Amino acid sequence: MGFMNLFKQLLGDDWGVHPDDHKGPAADQPLRVMPVPARLYLPLQQHLGSAARPCVLVGQQVKKGELIAEAQGMVSAPLHAPTSGTITAVTEITAPHPSGLSLPAIILEADGSDTWIDLSGCEDPFALTPMEIGKRVAAAGVVGLGGAAFPSAVKLTGASRAKVTTLVMNGGECEPYLSCDDRQMRDQAAGIVDGIRIMLHATGATEALVGIEDNKPEAIAAMQAAAAGVANVRICPVPARYPMGSEKQLIHVLTGKEVPADGRAFDIGVVVHNVGTALAMRAAIREGKPLISRIVTVNGACAAQPGNIEVRIGTLAEEVIAFAGGIKGDGIGLARRVMGGPMMGMQIPHWRVPVVKGTSGILAFNATEVAEQSPDPCIRCGSCVKACPMGLLPLEMSARIRNEAFDEAIGLGLKDCIACGCCAYVCPSKIPLVQYFVHAKGELAAQDRAKLRNDATKKLAQQRQERLDREAREKAEAAAKRKAEREAAAAAKAAAEAAKAAATVNPETQGESA
Amino acid sequence: MMPVTLVAQPVASPHAHGGNSVRRTMIRVQAALVPATLYGFWLYGWPSFFLWCLTLGACLGFEALSLKLAGNTRIRASLLDGSAALTGWLLAMTLPPWAPWWVAVLGGFIAIVIGKQVFGGLGQNVFNPAMVARVALLVSFPLPLTQWVQPLPMIHLPAPDLVEGLRIFLTSLPLPDAMTSATLLGHSKTELSRGVDLLQVLAASQTPALSWLGMRAGSFGESAAVLIFAGGLYLLITRVISWHTPLAVLAGVAIPAAIGHAIDPGRYLSVEAHVLSGALMLGAFFIATDYVTSPNTGSGQIVFGLGVGFLTWIIRTVGGYPEGMAFAVLLMNSLTPVIDRFIKPRILGRDRKGRPLDVPEPEGT
Amino acid sequence: MIAAILSLTLLGAAFGIVLGIANKFLKVEGNPVVEELTAMMPGSNCGQCGFPGCSGAAEAIVAGTAPATCCPPGGKALASAIAAKLGLAVDLSAMSDEGPKIAVVLEELCIGCCRCSKVCPTDAIIGAAKQVHNVFREACTGCSSCIEKCPTEALVMRPVPVTLQHWVMPRPAAA
């Protein structure tokens, strides 16, 4: 591989970076299962799309697996009680987000019995229609467990409608430090392959390509053994290189196809799912179990006992870390708390934020790992250009954004940026390039919203003016009408009086004339 | 180490860094220059050592002064990043080894103040500062800038000792003719302009020899081509530079030189003479690869390098000066923004013009 | 040498003076962009800028007596658009400090007099006579023209809360 990499580098095909993977020792520790904590914090929005709507009342008793919030809209996912207990509040809690803002959540007090609701599994998933599988997956609240948390059922049904041919399974796990997918592939390879077969059935794809980075030989071996008898599931080791687990890059490496910039994977007949999602989907179909727990990697130099832990959704990161063995030295030397991976994960303000469906890791970094430093000027070395897996010019884009020239940044491809972090990782001047891009994307979205609002305001003002005009006109018309009526009435009255007068006069005249 | 404080402002990902820094890069480039420089000291003795020291000192001093005048608060950090020292070092590599002291000071001023700081400091300059200084000095003071001393290794008897070296360095008296020599390029140019055929020139005994090891008159960057080349290889292996620029520069000189030499060896120097002479090795690996003033993409660097090489050959062959590396680099520096504008990497999912790729027709329909 | 320096200096000074005089006496006055600016503005004529309606503000901005940032309902987007049109440099950071505000009815104080709904430029206040009024969030532009009409001070301006959907990653501190 070394020679091939050198050759590719000479040809200039050297996107991405090769960070120290820091997978061990967490990856080699056996999976630990964390007991249910006393209280669970369940944000209503744990997925991409619109938030779920609570369908329980405060004080209500729920069983494990019971629906507590239902999906709202086309792209959404429902939420289920991860254990049995009482709903104590629907309130705002700190979001697992760098802003430290709050988001609405359901708080569930565990009763300790952890009793399941009646589950209705399915003996033979291959007898179900793809539509039926999609419905069941949607009802189980399964979302992509790789990190983006896109509702899986939407992808499944979309894929079967778009008639995709290839199912790409993402076992890349290219983020350093994380090993939850690795652990699952080693421990539950047979289950994953079964899940992949169900997915193949549901999407109508003819073959599944499982991309696993070659720095995980145990996982590759386990998956190859499990897929040995399955004809249309192929295990494809891919070179370890960040961001190999990014959708567009993995598709390109495995199938040689490129997703068009304005299109989606469906357009080229491919759908991508995470290997962990395959397990969750299998549980949803075969056993009828909704997604109520996931595997989280606890890692980082400050974590006393790194490892993979199965936790219930809604458990506070604080409690997960305490269960894992706590923070070294009571948090002295802890420089940053991160949820997700080090390259794309989110900094969180404190540990009292819950694990959500998309949380793949809880990382406690010291100052050396974070390497925070005030940035130097850009020396135009071009490292970021070589590292960018999308072929962008990060140094030019950030220079434009620094001058608030967002339109020029878009012209350079800002909208194609996947925020993978390669550019900032290699930057010798330590310029926070990704922050520039995220900031610009946020500002652009805000400007779009402001523009929409401005247009709406204009329309409202115009409508008001029209209403005022109409009212004035109607008033005038009504006044005119009343006047006309009054005049008509007066005229009629006058005519009648005249006629009456004439009538009273006439006989006389007649009489006179007679 | 900065004290770790509670994070007041949110920071975006990534939360890890590859560990590269401006300082590390600059130190690597300087490390790559060390062998050729030490060898140069040995060849040209104490005056060259003083010149080197003063050029670096002048660059650092003018950098500090400019930053102070500009109200910069991070003067110390900026000096420690090594960029000014590297500029001075590269400039010293291209000066005649026995150049007088004021050449060093003036060179440092032109490189740092006019070549770099008036553009806005590190990363903002359009032209390579060392080359700006070198060209300005050459055009303004042709005599001291073309006096190339014969190598007199420190162990030789006539080599100046410390005090004598200081005297040569400070008094800036013209060197005695016996100690100077023209470079190969200069000599051939003079002879050619006198109408002497190159074949005769090269056959003559007083013609400077061509040597990989540098026992000939020239600047530090010219004499020990093999050591410069080794330094360049070190930069390639440590990935400080990529192969595009150096290869393109060498090809840009070698291809026209080979064609010319094949057509008329009497008028055109051989490939070997071109590649080993003047500042070509230094230029290919250390000057043209300057991050700030060269294009950012591999393809752009190839265009840039070919341009530098070809212009060097043109100036050497038909221009008024015997050596044209510095001019060629400056000319191509001015084209760098244009190259960067037109040569961009292809964005994944888009074609070369930036339009989204077409969606292929679904198979089987 | 000295002659050359002297002559160049004199020439420079002379041309400088000519340019200065030209600037003083040949100044072009005219505002062809006022109408374009008016078209860009919200058009609700709320008067928050202190000028009579949006066209008044546009005139003032073109004349330079008002900053490009004077329109609160237009916000940053409008300010940067105006600045781009006029080639001005604006400090947008000053605008974000305040943040957008909208009117809120304090229900216990509202007497249902309908005076506020009559002045609202976007019909954002709903409510019939003798009924508690309410502000339609999406339609309120934050112009605050209703505030002073309220006889019971039941209308107050409250900042629009920042939510996860509206949050923007701050710009990195400059190098």
PDB file of C-alpha atoms in Angstrom, chain A residues 113-350:
ATOM      1  CA  SER A 113     -37.766  -2.224  36.470  1.00  0.00           C
ATOM      2  CA  ASP A 114     -36.818  -1.592  32.831  1.00  0.00           C
ATOM      3  CA  THR A 115     -39.838  -3.484  31.481  1.00  0.00           C
ATOM      4  CA  TRP A 116     -40.398  -3.653  27.731  1.00  0.00           C
ATOM      5  CA  ILE A 117     -43.604  -2.738  26.030  1.00  0.00           C
ATOM      6  CA  ASP A 118     -45.080  -5.625  23.968  1.00  0.00           C
ATOM      7  CA  LEU A 119     -42.833  -6.041  20.998  1.00  0.00           C
ATOM      8  CA  SER A 120     -43.985  -7.404  17.683  1.00  0.00           C
ATOM      9  CA  GLY A 121     -41.070  -8.618  15.631  1.00  0.00           C
ATOM     10  CA  CYS A 122     -41.092 -10.252  12.270  1.00  0.00           C
ATOM     11  CA  GLU A 123     -39.889 -13.794  11.660  1.00  0.00           C
ATOM     12  CA  ASP A 124     -39.199 -13.403   7.975  1.00  0.00           C
ATOM     13  CA  PRO A 125     -38.281  -9.865   6.957  1.00  0.00           C
ATOM     14  CA  PHE A 126     -37.851 -10.948   3.349  1.00  0.00           C
ATOM     15  CA  ALA A 127     -41.567 -11.618   3.104  1.00  0.00           C
ATOM     16  CA  LEU A 128     -42.268  -7.944   3.867  1.00  0.00           C
ATOM     17  CA  THR A 129     -42.594  -5.459   1.074  1.00  0.00           C
ATOM     18  CA  PRO A 130     -39.936  -2.710   0.943  1.00  0.00           C
ATOM     19  CA  MET A 131     -42.679  -0.202   1.805  1.00  0.00           C
ATOM     20  CA  GLU A 132     -43.582  -2.182   4.911  1.00  0.00           C
ATOM     21  CA  ILE A 133     -39.928  -2.359   6.000  1.00  0.00           C
ATOM     22  CA  GLY A 134     -39.626   1.380   5.498  1.00  0.00           C
ATOM     23  CA  LYS A 135     -42.680   1.965   7.663  1.00  0.00           C
ATOM     24  CA  ARG A 136     -41.368  -0.247  10.454  1.00  0.00           C
ATOM     25  CA  VAL A 137     -37.944   1.384  10.382  1.00  0.00           C
ATOM     26  CA  ALA A 138     -39.579   4.808  10.496  1.00  0.00           C
ATOM     27  CA  ALA A 139     -41.778   3.758  13.412  1.00  0.00           C
ATOM     28  CA  ALA A 140     -38.719   2.510  15.311  1.00  0.00           C
ATOM     29  CA  GLY A 141     -37.102   5.930  15.074  1.00  0.00           C
ATOM     30  CA  VAL A 142     -33.939   4.619  13.429  1.00  0.00           C
ATOM     31  CA  VAL A 143     -31.584   7.336  12.216  1.00  0.00           C
ATOM     32  CA  GLY A 144     -28.096   7.192  10.723  1.00  0.00           C
ATOM     33  CA  LEU A 145     -25.744   6.338  13.562  1.00  0.00           C
ATOM     34  CA  GLY A 146     -22.630   7.616  11.843  1.00  0.00           C
ATOM     35  CA  GLY A 147     -23.120  11.103  13.169  1.00  0.00           C
ATOM     36  CA  ALA A 148     -25.371  13.044  10.798  1.00  0.00           C
ATOM     37  CA  ALA A 149     -28.495  11.279  12.160  1.00  0.00           C
ATOM     38  CA  PHE A 150     -30.500  11.441   8.962  1.00  0.00           C
ATOM     39  CA  PRO A 151     -33.748   9.463   9.344  1.00  0.00           C
ATOM     40  CA  SER A 152     -32.955   6.041   7.857  1.00  0.00           C
ATOM     41  CA  ALA A 153     -36.447   5.238   6.629  1.00  0.00           C
ATOM     42  CA  VAL A 154     -36.427   8.295   4.367  1.00  0.00           C
ATOM     43  CA  LYS A 155     -33.256   6.994   2.730  1.00  0.00           C
ATOM     44  CA  LEU A 156     -34.642   3.448   2.451  1.00  0.00           C
ATOM     45  CA  THR A 157     -37.869   4.382   0.738  1.00  0.00           C
ATOM     46  CA  GLY A 158     -36.157   7.033  -1.339  1.00  0.00           C
ATOM     47  CA  ALA A 159     -33.610   4.486  -2.502  1.00  0.00           C
ATOM     48  CA  SER A 160     -36.226   1.938  -3.485  1.00  0.00           C
ATOM     49  CA  ARG A 161     -38.136   4.654  -5.366  1.00  0.00           C
ATOM     50  CA  ALA A 162     -34.959   5.857  -7.113  1.00  0.00           C
ATOM     51  CA  LYS A 163     -34.153   2.249  -8.070  1.00  0.00           C
ATOM     52  CA  VAL A 164     -30.608   2.260  -6.719  1.00  0.00           C
ATOM     53  CA  THR A 165     -28.298  -0.577  -7.678  1.00  0.00           C
ATOM     54  CA  THR A 166     -25.566  -0.350  -5.069  1.00  0.00           C
ATOM     55  CA  LEU A 167     -25.778  -0.209  -1.297  1.00  0.00           C
ATOM     56  CA  VAL A 168     -22.591   1.245   0.165  1.00  0.00           C
ATOM     57  CA  MET A 169     -22.096   0.344   3.808  1.00  0.00           C
ATOM     58  CA  ASN A 170     -19.951   2.833   5.641  1.00  0.00           C
ATOM     59  CA  GLY A 171     -17.605   1.062   8.031  1.00  0.00           C
ATOM     60  CA  GLY A 172     -14.847   3.559   7.321  1.00  0.00           C
ATOM     61  CA  GLU A 173     -14.900   5.183  10.724  1.00  0.00           C
ATOM     62  CA  CYS A 174     -12.151   7.500   9.564  1.00  0.00           C
ATOM     63  CA  GLU A 175     -12.431   9.849  12.543  1.00  0.00           C
ATOM     64  CA  PRO A 176      -9.515   9.359  14.907  1.00  0.00           C
ATOM     65  CA  TYR A 177     -10.286   8.217  18.480  1.00  0.00           C
ATOM     66  CA  LEU A 178     -13.661   6.672  17.597  1.00  0.00           C
ATOM     67  CA  SER A 179     -14.097   2.917  17.522  1.00  0.00           C
ATOM     68  CA  CYS A 180     -17.809   2.251  18.088  1.00  0.00           C
ATOM     69  CA  ASP A 181     -18.350   0.929  14.537  1.00  0.00           C
ATOM     70  CA  ASP A 182     -15.121  -1.069  14.762  1.00  0.00           C
ATOM     71  CA  ARG A 183     -16.319  -2.648  18.005  1.00  0.00           C
ATOM     72  CA  GLN A 184     -19.712  -3.539  16.527  1.00  0.00           C
ATOM     73  CA  MET A 185     -18.180  -5.044  13.408  1.00  0.00           C
ATOM     74  CA  ARG A 186     -15.894  -7.194  15.557  1.00  0.00           C
ATOM     75  CA  ASP A 187     -18.594  -8.278  18.006  1.00  0.00           C
ATOM     76  CA  GLN A 188     -21.738  -8.469  15.918  1.00  0.00           C
ATOM     77  CA  ALA A 189     -20.568  -9.103  12.369  1.00  0.00           C
ATOM     78  CA  ALA A 190     -23.284 -11.691  11.731  1.00  0.00           C
ATOM     79  CA  GLY A 191     -25.999  -9.272  12.853  1.00  0.00           C
ATOM     80  CA  ILE A 192     -24.623  -6.524  10.633  1.00  0.00           C
ATOM     81  CA  VAL A 193     -24.553  -8.813   7.604  1.00  0.00           C
ATOM     82  CA  ASP A 194     -28.140  -9.848   8.352  1.00  0.00           C
ATOM     83  CA  GLY A 195     -29.071  -6.165   8.601  1.00  0.00           C
ATOM     84  CA  ILE A 196     -27.345  -5.497   5.278  1.00  0.00           C
ATOM     85  CA  ARG A 197     -29.381  -8.278   3.645  1.00  0.00           C
ATOM     86  CA  ILE A 198     -32.578  -6.715   4.971  1.00  0.00           C
ATOM     87  CA  MET A 199     -31.428  -3.346   3.629  1.00  0.00           C
ATOM     88  CA  LEU A 200     -30.681  -4.870   0.243  1.00  0.00           C
ATOM     89  CA  HIS A 201     -34.188  -6.270   0.215  1.00  0.00           C
ATOM     90  CA  ALA A 202     -35.683  -2.940   1.269  1.00  0.00           C
ATOM     91  CA  THR A 203     -33.760  -0.776  -1.196  1.00  0.00           C
ATOM     92  CA  GLY A 204     -33.806  -3.147  -4.142  1.00  0.00           C
ATOM     93  CA  ALA A 205     -30.046  -2.768  -4.581  1.00  0.00           C
ATOM     94  CA  THR A 206     -28.310  -5.752  -6.145  1.00  0.00           C
ATOM     95  CA  GLU A 207     -25.089  -5.637  -4.177  1.00  0.00           C
ATOM     96  CA  ALA A 208     -23.704  -4.229  -0.976  1.00  0.00           C
ATOM     97  CA  LEU A 209     -20.144  -2.916  -0.749  1.00  0.00           C
ATOM     98  CA  VAL A 210     -18.904  -2.677   2.831  1.00  0.00           C
ATOM     99  CA  GLY A 211     -16.052  -0.185   2.977  1.00  0.00           C
ATOM    100  CA  ILE A 212     -13.783  -0.710   5.986  1.00  0.00           C
ATOM    101  CA  GLU A 213     -10.519   1.178   6.477  1.00  0.00           C
ATOM    102  CA  ASP A 214      -7.483  -1.090   6.478  1.00  0.00           C
ATOM    103  CA  ASN A 215      -6.426   0.082   9.936  1.00  0.00           C
ATOM    104  CA  LYS A 216      -9.126  -2.224  11.361  1.00  0.00           C
ATOM    105  CA  PRO A 217      -7.879  -5.711  10.397  1.00  0.00           C
ATOM    106  CA  GLU A 218      -9.928  -7.462  13.117  1.00  0.00           C
ATOM    107  CA  ALA A 219     -13.140  -5.887  11.895  1.00  0.00           C
ATOM    108  CA  ILE A 220     -12.337  -6.775   8.288  1.00  0.00           C
ATOM    109  CA  ALA A 221     -11.615 -10.387   9.256  1.00  0.00           C
ATOM    110  CA  ALA A 222     -14.815 -10.696  11.313  1.00  0.00           C
ATOM    111  CA  MET A 223     -16.955  -9.166   8.591  1.00  0.00           C
ATOM    112  CA  GLN A 224     -15.366 -11.323   5.887  1.00  0.00           C
ATOM    113  CA  ALA A 225     -16.090 -14.415   7.947  1.00  0.00           C
ATOM    114  CA  ALA A 226     -19.701 -13.350   8.482  1.00  0.00           C
ATOM    115  CA  ALA A 227     -20.267 -12.452   4.846  1.00  0.00           C
ATOM    116  CA  ALA A 228     -18.565 -15.589   3.537  1.00  0.00           C
ATOM    117  CA  GLY A 229     -21.748 -17.314   2.487  1.00  0.00           C
ATOM    118  CA  VAL A 230     -23.563 -14.236   1.233  1.00  0.00           C
ATOM    119  CA  ALA A 231     -23.122 -13.670  -2.473  1.00  0.00           C
ATOM    120  CA  ASN A 232     -24.125 -10.056  -2.831  1.00  0.00           C
ATOM    121  CA  VAL A 233     -22.358  -8.618   0.209  1.00  0.00           C
ATOM    122  CA  ARG A 234     -18.751  -7.730  -0.504  1.00  0.00           C
ATOM    123  CA  ILE A 235     -16.265  -6.579   2.142  1.00  0.00           C
ATOM    124  CA  CYS A 236     -13.950  -3.968   0.595  1.00  0.00           C
ATOM    125  CA  PRO A 237     -10.936  -2.847   2.632  1.00  0.00           C
ATOM    126  CA  VAL A 238     -10.138   0.785   1.762  1.00  0.00           C
ATOM    127  CA  PRO A 239      -6.960   2.701   2.572  1.00  0.00           C
ATOM    128  CA  ALA A 240      -7.033   4.438   5.946  1.00  0.00           C
ATOM    129  CA  ARG A 241      -7.273   8.063   5.109  1.00  0.00           C
ATOM    130  CA  TYR A 242      -9.426  10.799   6.528  1.00  0.00           C
ATOM    131  CA  PRO A 243     -12.246  11.548   5.432  1.00  0.00           C
ATOM    132  CA  MET A 244     -12.743   8.119   3.872  1.00  0.00           C
ATOM    133  CA  GLY A 245     -16.015   7.776   5.777  1.00  0.00           C
ATOM    134  CA  SER A 246     -17.503  10.811   4.114  1.00  0.00           C
ATOM    135  CA  GLU A 247     -20.311   9.803   1.793  1.00  0.00           C
ATOM    136  CA  LYS A 248     -19.017  11.313  -1.436  1.00  0.00           C
ATOM    137  CA  GLN A 249     -15.462  10.138  -0.899  1.00  0.00           C
ATOM    138  CA  LEU A 250     -16.429   6.579   0.044  1.00  0.00           C
ATOM    139  CA  ILE A 251     -18.723   6.274  -2.987  1.00  0.00           C
ATOM    140  CA  HIS A 252     -15.937   7.551  -5.212  1.00  0.00           C
ATOM    141  CA  VAL A 253     -13.397   5.106  -3.835  1.00  0.00           C
ATOM    142  CA  LEU A 254     -15.713   2.069  -3.846  1.00  0.00           C
ATOM    143  CA  THR A 255     -17.654   2.576  -7.073  1.00  0.00           C
ATOM    144  CA  GLY A 256     -15.548   5.078  -8.991  1.00  0.00           C
ATOM    145  CA  LYS A 257     -18.629   7.277  -9.413  1.00  0.00           C
ATOM    146  CA  GLU A 258     -18.911  10.896  -8.401  1.00  0.00           C
ATOM    147  CA  VAL A 259     -21.996  12.376  -6.833  1.00  0.00           C
ATOM    148  CA  PRO A 260     -22.898  15.490  -8.858  1.00  0.00           C
ATOM    149  CA  ALA A 261     -22.495  18.693  -6.884  1.00  0.00           C
ATOM    150  CA  ASP A 262     -26.193  19.503  -7.099  1.00  0.00           C
ATOM    151  CA  GLY A 263     -27.383  15.928  -6.759  1.00  0.00           C
ATOM    152  CA  ARG A 264     -27.541  13.147  -4.231  1.00  0.00           C
ATOM    153  CA  ALA A 265     -26.161   9.640  -4.046  1.00  0.00           C
ATOM    154  CA  PHE A 266     -29.513   8.331  -5.365  1.00  0.00           C
ATOM    155  CA  ASP A 267     -28.847  10.073  -8.666  1.00  0.00           C
ATOM    156  CA  ILE A 268     -25.974   7.747  -9.451  1.00  0.00           C
ATOM    157  CA  GLY A 269     -27.779   4.657  -8.151  1.00  0.00           C
ATOM    158  CA  VAL A 270     -26.105   4.484  -4.769  1.00  0.00           C
ATOM    159  CA  VAL A 271     -27.358   4.717  -1.217  1.00  0.00           C
ATOM    160  CA  VAL A 272     -25.044   4.872   1.798  1.00  0.00           C
ATOM    161  CA  HIS A 273     -25.787   3.599   5.289  1.00  0.00           C
ATOM    162  CA  ASN A 274     -23.618   3.226   8.354  1.00  0.00           C
ATOM    163  CA  VAL A 275     -22.844  -0.286   9.632  1.00  0.00           C
ATOM    164  CA  GLY A 276     -24.227   0.577  13.056  1.00  0.00           C
ATOM    165  CA  THR A 277     -27.480   1.599  11.393  1.00  0.00           C
ATOM    166  CA  ALA A 278     -27.720  -1.896   9.867  1.00  0.00           C
ATOM    167  CA  LEU A 279     -27.786  -3.380  13.377  1.00  0.00           C
ATOM    168  CA  ALA A 280     -30.405  -0.898  14.595  1.00  0.00           C
ATOM    169  CA  MET A 281     -32.533  -1.585  11.538  1.00  0.00           C
ATOM    170  CA  ARG A 282     -32.243  -5.330  12.006  1.00  0.00           C
ATOM    171  CA  ALA A 283     -33.380  -4.982  15.627  1.00  0.00           C
ATOM    172  CA  ALA A 284     -36.290  -2.830  14.479  1.00  0.00           C
ATOM    173  CA  ILE A 285     -37.450  -5.377  11.894  1.00  0.00           C
ATOM    174  CA  ARG A 286     -36.659  -8.748  13.452  1.00  0.00           C
ATOM    175  CA  GLU A 287     -37.486  -7.893  17.048  1.00  0.00           C
ATOM    176  CA  GLY A 288     -39.590  -4.769  16.677  1.00  0.00           C
ATOM    177  CA  LYS A 289     -37.224  -2.896  18.990  1.00  0.00           C
ATOM    178  CA  PRO A 290     -37.046   0.868  18.549  1.00  0.00           C
ATOM    179  CA  LEU A 291     -33.722   2.721  18.713  1.00  0.00           C
ATOM    180  CA  ILE A 292     -33.212   3.392  22.423  1.00  0.00           C
ATOM    181  CA  SER A 293     -29.518   2.829  22.953  1.00  0.00           C
ATOM    182  CA  ARG A 294     -26.264   3.203  21.090  1.00  0.00           C
ATOM    183  CA  ILE A 295     -22.551   2.570  21.464  1.00  0.00           C
ATOM    184  CA  VAL A 296     -20.430   5.535  22.434  1.00  0.00           C
ATOM    185  CA  THR A 297     -16.630   5.717  22.458  1.00  0.00           C
ATOM    186  CA  VAL A 298     -15.193   7.443  25.510  1.00  0.00           C
ATOM    187  CA  ASN A 299     -11.685   8.545  24.680  1.00  0.00           C
ATOM    188  CA  GLY A 300      -9.124  11.331  24.792  1.00  0.00           C
ATOM    189  CA  ALA A 301      -6.018  11.844  26.861  1.00  0.00           C
ATOM    190  CA  CYS A 302      -8.060  12.992  29.867  1.00  0.00           C
ATOM    191  CA  ALA A 303     -10.348   9.944  29.945  1.00  0.00           C
ATOM    192  CA  ALA A 304      -9.133   7.637  32.701  1.00  0.00           C
ATOM    193  CA  GLN A 305     -10.393   4.424  31.082  1.00  0.00           C
ATOM    194  CA  PRO A 306     -11.052   4.790  27.368  1.00  0.00           C
ATOM    195  CA  GLY A 307     -13.449   2.276  25.891  1.00  0.00           C
ATOM    196  CA  ASN A 308     -16.723   1.628  24.133  1.00  0.00           C
ATOM    197  CA  ILE A 309     -19.886   1.723  26.173  1.00  0.00           C
ATOM    198  CA  GLU A 310     -23.456   0.869  25.282  1.00  0.00           C
ATOM    199  CA  VAL A 311     -25.616   3.615  26.759  1.00  0.00           C
ATOM    200  CA  ARG A 312     -29.301   4.504  26.690  1.00  0.00           C
ATOM    201  CA  ILE A 313     -30.200   7.520  24.584  1.00  0.00           C
ATOM    202  CA  GLY A 314     -30.674  10.477  26.934  1.00  0.00           C
ATOM    203  CA  THR A 315     -27.932   9.579  29.413  1.00  0.00           C
ATOM    204  CA  LEU A 316     -25.881  12.592  30.427  1.00  0.00           C
ATOM    205  CA  ALA A 317     -22.298  12.608  29.169  1.00  0.00           C
ATOM    206  CA  GLU A 318     -21.276  13.262  32.761  1.00  0.00           C
ATOM    207  CA  GLU A 319     -22.707   9.929  33.870  1.00  0.00           C
ATOM    208  CA  VAL A 320     -21.233   8.062  30.901  1.00  0.00           C
ATOM    209  CA  ILE A 321     -17.802   9.381  31.771  1.00  0.00           C
ATOM    210  CA  ALA A 322     -18.266   8.548  35.443  1.00  0.00           C
ATOM    211  CA  PHE A 323     -19.214   4.996  34.471  1.00  0.00           C
ATOM    212  CA  ALA A 324     -16.255   4.740  32.108  1.00  0.00           C
ATOM    213  CA  GLY A 325     -13.857   5.600  34.895  1.00  0.00           C
ATOM    214  CA  GLY A 326     -14.014   9.354  35.155  1.00  0.00           C
ATOM    215  CA  ILE A 327     -11.650  12.081  34.083  1.00  0.00           C
ATOM    216  CA  LYS A 328      -7.988  11.897  34.967  1.00  0.00           C
ATOM    217  CA  GLY A 329      -6.887  14.170  37.792  1.00  0.00           C
ATOM    218  CA  ASP A 330     -10.397  15.549  38.447  1.00  0.00           C
ATOM    219  CA  GLY A 331     -10.421  17.525  35.252  1.00  0.00           C
ATOM    220  CA  ILE A 332      -7.152  19.386  35.734  1.00  0.00           C
ATOM    221  CA  GLY A 333      -5.602  19.644  32.303  1.00  0.00           C
ATOM    222  CA  LEU A 334      -8.907  19.088  30.528  1.00  0.00           C
ATOM    223  CA  ALA A 335      -8.810  21.532  27.620  1.00  0.00           C
ATOM    224  CA  ARG A 336     -11.888  20.701  25.591  1.00  0.00           C
ATOM    225  CA  ARG A 337     -14.987  18.536  25.757  1.00  0.00           C
ATOM    226  CA  VAL A 338     -16.101  17.129  22.445  1.00  0.00           C
ATOM    227  CA  MET A 339     -19.080  15.086  21.284  1.00  0.00           C
ATOM    228  CA  GLY A 340     -18.415  13.137  18.123  1.00  0.00           C
ATOM    229  CA  GLY A 341     -15.003  12.802  16.556  1.00  0.00           C
ATOM    230  CA  PRO A 342     -12.082  15.200  16.821  1.00  0.00           C
ATOM    231  CA  MET A 343     -12.285  16.243  13.174  1.00  0.00           C
ATOM    232  CA  MET A 344     -15.995  17.016  12.855  1.00  0.00           C
ATOM    233  CA  GLY A 345     -17.361  16.670  16.372  1.00  0.00           C
ATOM    234  CA  MET A 346     -18.847  19.474  18.402  1.00  0.00           C
ATOM    235  CA  GLN A 347     -17.314  21.218  21.334  1.00  0.00           C
ATOM    236  CA  ILE A 348     -19.761  21.124  24.234  1.00  0.00           C
ATOM    237  CA  PRO A 349     -19.839  23.690  27.053  1.00  0.00           C
ATOM    238  CA  HIS A 350     -20.010  21.197  29.926  1.00  0.00           C
TER     239      HIS A 350
END
